[in-house]
mmCIF file of C-alpha atoms in Angstrom:
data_model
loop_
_atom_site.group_PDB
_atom_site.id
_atom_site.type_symbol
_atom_site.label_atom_id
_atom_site.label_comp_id
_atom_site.label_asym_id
_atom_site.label_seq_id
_atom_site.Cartn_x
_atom_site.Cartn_y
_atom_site.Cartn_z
ATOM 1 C CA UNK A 1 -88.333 -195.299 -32.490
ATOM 2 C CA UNK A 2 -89.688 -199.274 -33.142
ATOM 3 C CA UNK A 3 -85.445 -200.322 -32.213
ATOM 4 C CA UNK A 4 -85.689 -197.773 -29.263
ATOM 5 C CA UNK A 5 -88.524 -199.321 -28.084
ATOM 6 C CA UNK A 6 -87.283 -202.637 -28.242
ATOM 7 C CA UNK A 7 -84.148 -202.033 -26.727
ATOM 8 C CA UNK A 8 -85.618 -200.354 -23.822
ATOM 9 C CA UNK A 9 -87.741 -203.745 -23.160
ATOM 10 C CA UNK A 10 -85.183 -205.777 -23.611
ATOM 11 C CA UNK A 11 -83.347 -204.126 -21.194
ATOM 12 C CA UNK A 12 -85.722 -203.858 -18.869
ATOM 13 C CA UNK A 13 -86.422 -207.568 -18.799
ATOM 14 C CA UNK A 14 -82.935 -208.253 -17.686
ATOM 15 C CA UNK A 15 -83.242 -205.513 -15.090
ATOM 16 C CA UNK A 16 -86.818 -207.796 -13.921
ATOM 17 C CA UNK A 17 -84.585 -210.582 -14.159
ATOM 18 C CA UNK A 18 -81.913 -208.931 -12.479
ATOM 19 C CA UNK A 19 -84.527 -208.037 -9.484
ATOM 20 C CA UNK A 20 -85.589 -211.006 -8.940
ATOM 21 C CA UNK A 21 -83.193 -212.820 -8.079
ATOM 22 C CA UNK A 22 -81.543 -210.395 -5.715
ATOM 23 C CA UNK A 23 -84.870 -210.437 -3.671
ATOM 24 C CA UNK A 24 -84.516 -213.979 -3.901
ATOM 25 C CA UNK A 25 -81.038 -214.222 -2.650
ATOM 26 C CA UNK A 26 -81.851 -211.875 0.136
ATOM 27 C CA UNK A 27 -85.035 -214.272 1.157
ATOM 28 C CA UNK A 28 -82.302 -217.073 1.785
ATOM 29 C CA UNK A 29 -82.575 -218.299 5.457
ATOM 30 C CA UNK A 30 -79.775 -217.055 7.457
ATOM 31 C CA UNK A 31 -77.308 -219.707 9.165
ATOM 32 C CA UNK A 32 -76.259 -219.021 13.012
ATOM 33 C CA UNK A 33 -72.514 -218.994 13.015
ATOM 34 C CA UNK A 34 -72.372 -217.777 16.989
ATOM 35 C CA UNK A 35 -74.486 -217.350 20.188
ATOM 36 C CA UNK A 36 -73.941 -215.796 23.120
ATOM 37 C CA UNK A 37 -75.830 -216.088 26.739
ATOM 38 C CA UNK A 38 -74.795 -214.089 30.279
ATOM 39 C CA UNK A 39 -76.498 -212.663 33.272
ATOM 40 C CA UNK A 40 -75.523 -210.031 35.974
ATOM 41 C CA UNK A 41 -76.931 -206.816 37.641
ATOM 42 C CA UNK A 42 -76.612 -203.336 37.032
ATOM 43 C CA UNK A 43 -75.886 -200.831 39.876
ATOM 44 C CA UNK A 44 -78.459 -198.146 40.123
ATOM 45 C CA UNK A 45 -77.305 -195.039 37.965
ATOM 46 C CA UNK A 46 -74.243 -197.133 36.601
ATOM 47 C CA UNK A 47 -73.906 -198.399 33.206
ATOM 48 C CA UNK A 48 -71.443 -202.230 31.745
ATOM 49 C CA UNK A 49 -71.101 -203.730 28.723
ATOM 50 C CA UNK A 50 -71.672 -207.256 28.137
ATOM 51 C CA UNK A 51 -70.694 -207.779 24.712
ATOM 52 C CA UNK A 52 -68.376 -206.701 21.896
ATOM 53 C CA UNK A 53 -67.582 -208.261 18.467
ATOM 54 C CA UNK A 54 -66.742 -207.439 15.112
ATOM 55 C CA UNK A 55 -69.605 -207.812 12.778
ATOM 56 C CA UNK A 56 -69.275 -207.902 8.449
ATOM 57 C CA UNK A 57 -72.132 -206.792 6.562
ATOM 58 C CA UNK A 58 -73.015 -210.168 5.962
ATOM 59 C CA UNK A 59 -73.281 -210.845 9.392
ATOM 60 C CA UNK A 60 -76.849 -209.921 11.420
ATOM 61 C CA UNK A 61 -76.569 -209.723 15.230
ATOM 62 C CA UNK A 62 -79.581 -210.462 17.327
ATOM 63 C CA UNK A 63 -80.207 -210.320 20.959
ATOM 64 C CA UNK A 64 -83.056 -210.930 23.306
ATOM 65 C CA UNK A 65 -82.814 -209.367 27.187
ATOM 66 C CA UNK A 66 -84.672 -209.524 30.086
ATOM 67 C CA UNK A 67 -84.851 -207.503 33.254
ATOM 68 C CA UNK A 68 -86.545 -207.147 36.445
ATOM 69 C CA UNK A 69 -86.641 -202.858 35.795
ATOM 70 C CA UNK A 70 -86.249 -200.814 33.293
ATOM 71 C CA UNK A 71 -83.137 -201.224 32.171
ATOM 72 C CA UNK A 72 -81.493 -199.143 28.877
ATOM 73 C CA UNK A 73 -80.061 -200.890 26.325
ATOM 74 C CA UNK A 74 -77.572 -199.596 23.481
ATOM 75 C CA UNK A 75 -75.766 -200.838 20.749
ATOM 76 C CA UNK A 76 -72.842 -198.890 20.171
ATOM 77 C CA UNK A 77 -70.230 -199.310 16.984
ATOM 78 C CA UNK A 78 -67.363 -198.666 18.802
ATOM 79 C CA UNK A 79 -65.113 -200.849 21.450
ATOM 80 C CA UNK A 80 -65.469 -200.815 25.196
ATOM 81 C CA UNK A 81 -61.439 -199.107 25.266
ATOM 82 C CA UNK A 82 -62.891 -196.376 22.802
ATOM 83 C CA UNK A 83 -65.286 -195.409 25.721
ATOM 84 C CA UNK A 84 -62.749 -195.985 28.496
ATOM 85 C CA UNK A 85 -60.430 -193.813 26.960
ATOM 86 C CA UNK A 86 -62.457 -190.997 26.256
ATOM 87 C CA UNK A 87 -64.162 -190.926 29.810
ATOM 88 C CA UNK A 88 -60.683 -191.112 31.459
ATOM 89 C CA UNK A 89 -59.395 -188.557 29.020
ATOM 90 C CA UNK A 90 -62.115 -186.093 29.450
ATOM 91 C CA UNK A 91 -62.315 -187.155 33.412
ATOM 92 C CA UNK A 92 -59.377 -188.392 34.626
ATOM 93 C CA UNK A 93 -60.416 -190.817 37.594
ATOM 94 C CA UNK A 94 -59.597 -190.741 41.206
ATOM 95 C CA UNK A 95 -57.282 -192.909 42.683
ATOM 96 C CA UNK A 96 -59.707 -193.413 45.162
ATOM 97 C CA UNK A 97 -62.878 -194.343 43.068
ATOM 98 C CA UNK A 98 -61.587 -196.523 40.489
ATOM 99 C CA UNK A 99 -64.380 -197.323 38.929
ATOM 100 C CA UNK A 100 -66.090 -193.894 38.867
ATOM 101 C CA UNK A 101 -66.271 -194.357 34.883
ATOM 102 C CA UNK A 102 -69.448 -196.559 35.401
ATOM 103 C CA UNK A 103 -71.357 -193.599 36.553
ATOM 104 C CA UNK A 104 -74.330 -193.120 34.159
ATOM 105 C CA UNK A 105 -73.471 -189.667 33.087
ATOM 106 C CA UNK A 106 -70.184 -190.572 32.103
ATOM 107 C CA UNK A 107 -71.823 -192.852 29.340
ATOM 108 C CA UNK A 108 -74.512 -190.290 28.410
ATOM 109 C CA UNK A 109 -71.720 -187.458 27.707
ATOM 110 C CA UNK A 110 -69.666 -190.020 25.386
ATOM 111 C CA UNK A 111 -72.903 -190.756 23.230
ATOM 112 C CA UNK A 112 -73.890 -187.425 23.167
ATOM 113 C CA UNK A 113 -69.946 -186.000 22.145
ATOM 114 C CA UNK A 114 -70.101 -189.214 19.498
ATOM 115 C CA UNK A 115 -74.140 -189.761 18.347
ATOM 116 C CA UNK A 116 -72.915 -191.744 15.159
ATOM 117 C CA UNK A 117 -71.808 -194.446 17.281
ATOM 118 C CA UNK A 118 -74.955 -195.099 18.786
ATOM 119 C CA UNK A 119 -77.251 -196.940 16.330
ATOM 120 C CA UNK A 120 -79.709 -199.008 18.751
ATOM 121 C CA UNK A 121 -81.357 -197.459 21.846
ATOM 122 C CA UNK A 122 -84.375 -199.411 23.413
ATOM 123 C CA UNK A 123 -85.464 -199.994 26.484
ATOM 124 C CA UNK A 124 -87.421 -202.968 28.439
ATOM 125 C CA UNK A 125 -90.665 -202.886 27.970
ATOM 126 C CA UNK A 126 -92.621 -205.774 30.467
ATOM 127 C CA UNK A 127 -89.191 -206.862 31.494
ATOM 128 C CA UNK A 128 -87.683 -207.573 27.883
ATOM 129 C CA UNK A 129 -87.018 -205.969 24.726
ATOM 130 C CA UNK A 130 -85.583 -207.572 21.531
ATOM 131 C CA UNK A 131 -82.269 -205.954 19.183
ATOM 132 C CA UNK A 132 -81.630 -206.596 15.058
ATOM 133 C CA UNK A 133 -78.582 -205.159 13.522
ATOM 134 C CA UNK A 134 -76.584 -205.998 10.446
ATOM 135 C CA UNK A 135 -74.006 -203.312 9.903
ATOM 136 C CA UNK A 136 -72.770 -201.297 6.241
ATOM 137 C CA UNK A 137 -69.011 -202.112 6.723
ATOM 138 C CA UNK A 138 -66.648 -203.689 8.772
ATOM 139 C CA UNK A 139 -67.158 -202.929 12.841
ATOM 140 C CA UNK A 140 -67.166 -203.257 16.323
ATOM 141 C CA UNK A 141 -69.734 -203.003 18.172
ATOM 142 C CA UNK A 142 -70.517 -203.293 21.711
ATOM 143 C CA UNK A 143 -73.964 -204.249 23.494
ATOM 144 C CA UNK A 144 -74.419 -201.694 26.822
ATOM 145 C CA UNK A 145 -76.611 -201.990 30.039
ATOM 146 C CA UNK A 146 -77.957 -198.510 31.386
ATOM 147 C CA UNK A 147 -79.393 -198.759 34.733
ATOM 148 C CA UNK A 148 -81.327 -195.282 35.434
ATOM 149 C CA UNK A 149 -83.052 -196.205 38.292
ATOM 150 C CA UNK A 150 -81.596 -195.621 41.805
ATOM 151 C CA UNK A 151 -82.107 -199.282 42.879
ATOM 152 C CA UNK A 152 -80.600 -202.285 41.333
ATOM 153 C CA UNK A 153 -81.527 -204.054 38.062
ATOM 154 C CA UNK A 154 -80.684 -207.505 37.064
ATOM 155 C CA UNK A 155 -80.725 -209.250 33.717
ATOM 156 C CA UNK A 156 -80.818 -212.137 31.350
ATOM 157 C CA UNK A 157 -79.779 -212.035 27.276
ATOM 158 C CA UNK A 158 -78.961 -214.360 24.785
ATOM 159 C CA UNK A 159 -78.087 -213.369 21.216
ATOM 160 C CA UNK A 160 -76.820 -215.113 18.052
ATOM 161 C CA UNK A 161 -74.515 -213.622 15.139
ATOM 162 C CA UNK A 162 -76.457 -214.499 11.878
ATOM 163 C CA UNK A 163 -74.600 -215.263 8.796
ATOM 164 C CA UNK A 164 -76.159 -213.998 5.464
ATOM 165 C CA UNK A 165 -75.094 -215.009 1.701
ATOM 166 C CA UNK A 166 -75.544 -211.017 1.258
ATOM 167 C CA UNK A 167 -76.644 -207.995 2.983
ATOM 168 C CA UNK A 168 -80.260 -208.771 3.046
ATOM 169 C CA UNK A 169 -81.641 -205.079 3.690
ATOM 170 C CA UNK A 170 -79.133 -203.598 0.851
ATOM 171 C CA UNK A 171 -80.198 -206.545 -1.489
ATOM 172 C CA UNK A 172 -84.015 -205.979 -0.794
ATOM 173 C CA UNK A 173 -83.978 -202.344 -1.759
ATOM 174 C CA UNK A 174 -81.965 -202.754 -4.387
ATOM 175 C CA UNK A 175 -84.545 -204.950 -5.909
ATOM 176 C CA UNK A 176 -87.235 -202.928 -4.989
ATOM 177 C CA UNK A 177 -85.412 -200.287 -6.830
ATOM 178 C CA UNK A 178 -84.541 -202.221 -10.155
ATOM 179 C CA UNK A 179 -87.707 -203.953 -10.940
ATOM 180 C CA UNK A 180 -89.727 -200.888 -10.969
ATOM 181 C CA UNK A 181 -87.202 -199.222 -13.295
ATOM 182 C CA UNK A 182 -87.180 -202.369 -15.312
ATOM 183 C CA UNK A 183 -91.232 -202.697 -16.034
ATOM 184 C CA UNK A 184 -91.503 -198.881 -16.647
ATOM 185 C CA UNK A 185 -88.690 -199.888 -19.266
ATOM 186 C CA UNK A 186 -90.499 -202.740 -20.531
ATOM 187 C CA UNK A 187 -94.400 -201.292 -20.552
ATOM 188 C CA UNK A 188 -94.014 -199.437 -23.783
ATOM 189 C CA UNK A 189 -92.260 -202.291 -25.324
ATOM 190 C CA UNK A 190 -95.410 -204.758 -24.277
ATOM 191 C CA UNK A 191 -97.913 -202.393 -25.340
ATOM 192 C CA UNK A 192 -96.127 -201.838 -29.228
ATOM 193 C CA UNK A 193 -95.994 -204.999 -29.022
ATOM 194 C CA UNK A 194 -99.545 -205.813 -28.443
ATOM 195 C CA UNK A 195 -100.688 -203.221 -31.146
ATOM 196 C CA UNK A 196 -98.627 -205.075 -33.461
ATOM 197 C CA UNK A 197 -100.416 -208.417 -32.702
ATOM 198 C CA UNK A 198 -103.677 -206.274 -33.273
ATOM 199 C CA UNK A 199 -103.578 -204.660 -36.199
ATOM 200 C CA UNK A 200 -102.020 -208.232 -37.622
ATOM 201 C CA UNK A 201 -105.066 -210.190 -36.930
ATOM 202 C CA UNK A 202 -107.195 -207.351 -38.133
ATOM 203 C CA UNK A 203 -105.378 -207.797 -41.875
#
């Protein structure tokens, strides 16, 4: 039982160990290895996009907008062609409207057919609202403008594509996972321990 215990604490040490230094590493500023910047206006009831990229899960993606409305803003993990096609699959447009596909509801039926794709929705609150996203894999994504007033909306963003030494939400729970495990490993082994110590200066 004595070896048990002393395994178990040793092993648990190295899991602290372990721990700590992943929370560490994930504390490790982050170093800006793109920025973006645009402007435009948003029809009423229409929807654009105003960014795509392919982020890593060491990359972070951050962007700041501003608007004189309420104005809807999505981050999708999919391409702008992904959402072309499917609109012009599922409505094929008229020769006569060719841009019909930025009507709102066309936008709104994609995300609802394909949730997973959406992972940010927010909208401007006092004229500006702020995004963070680091991804779990490999992806595009693609930053969307949803006007749904009638009237026209313009805007202002600026973002920056972070670069990370690792994913810093996946290292921070793993380390808030591990050194738990590793002091309810090592407890039993401090507290023998500490008998031990006793009952020797007692002789």
């Amino acid at each position: 039982m004595k070896k048990l215990i002393n395994l178990f604490g040793r092993g648990g040490t190295i899991l602290i160990a372990i721990g700590c230094a992943t929370l560490l590493v994930s504390l490790i500023p982050s170093a800006r290895v793109g920025s973006f910047s645009g402007s435009g206006a948003v029809e009423g009831k229409t929807w654009q996009w105003c960014y795509e990229s392919v982020l890593t899960p060491q990359q972070s993606l951050s962007v700041r907008v501003t608007a004189n409305g309420t104005l809807k803003v999505y981050l999708l993990e999919v391409n702008p062609q992904t959402i072309y096609k499917w609109i012009n699959e599922t409505h094929p447009q008229s020769p006569t409207e060719p841009f019909q596909f930025l009507n709102e509801k066309y936008l709104i039926e994609f995300m609802e057919a394909d949730p997973q794709t959406v992972v940010i929705q927010k909208e401007t609150s006092n004229g500006e609202t702020k995004l963070e996203y680091t991804p779990t894999k490999i992806t595009n994504v693609t930053l969307i403008f949803h006007n749904p007033n009638p009237s026209l909306a313009e805007f202002d963003y600026d973002g920056s594509v972070l670069l990370t030494m690792a994913p810093k939400v996946k290292m921070q729970t793993l380390s808030q996972i591990i050194i738990p495990i590793g002091f309810a490993l090592t407890l039993p082994w401090i507290i023998n321990s500490y008998k031990m110590k006793k009952e020797k200066s007692c002789d």
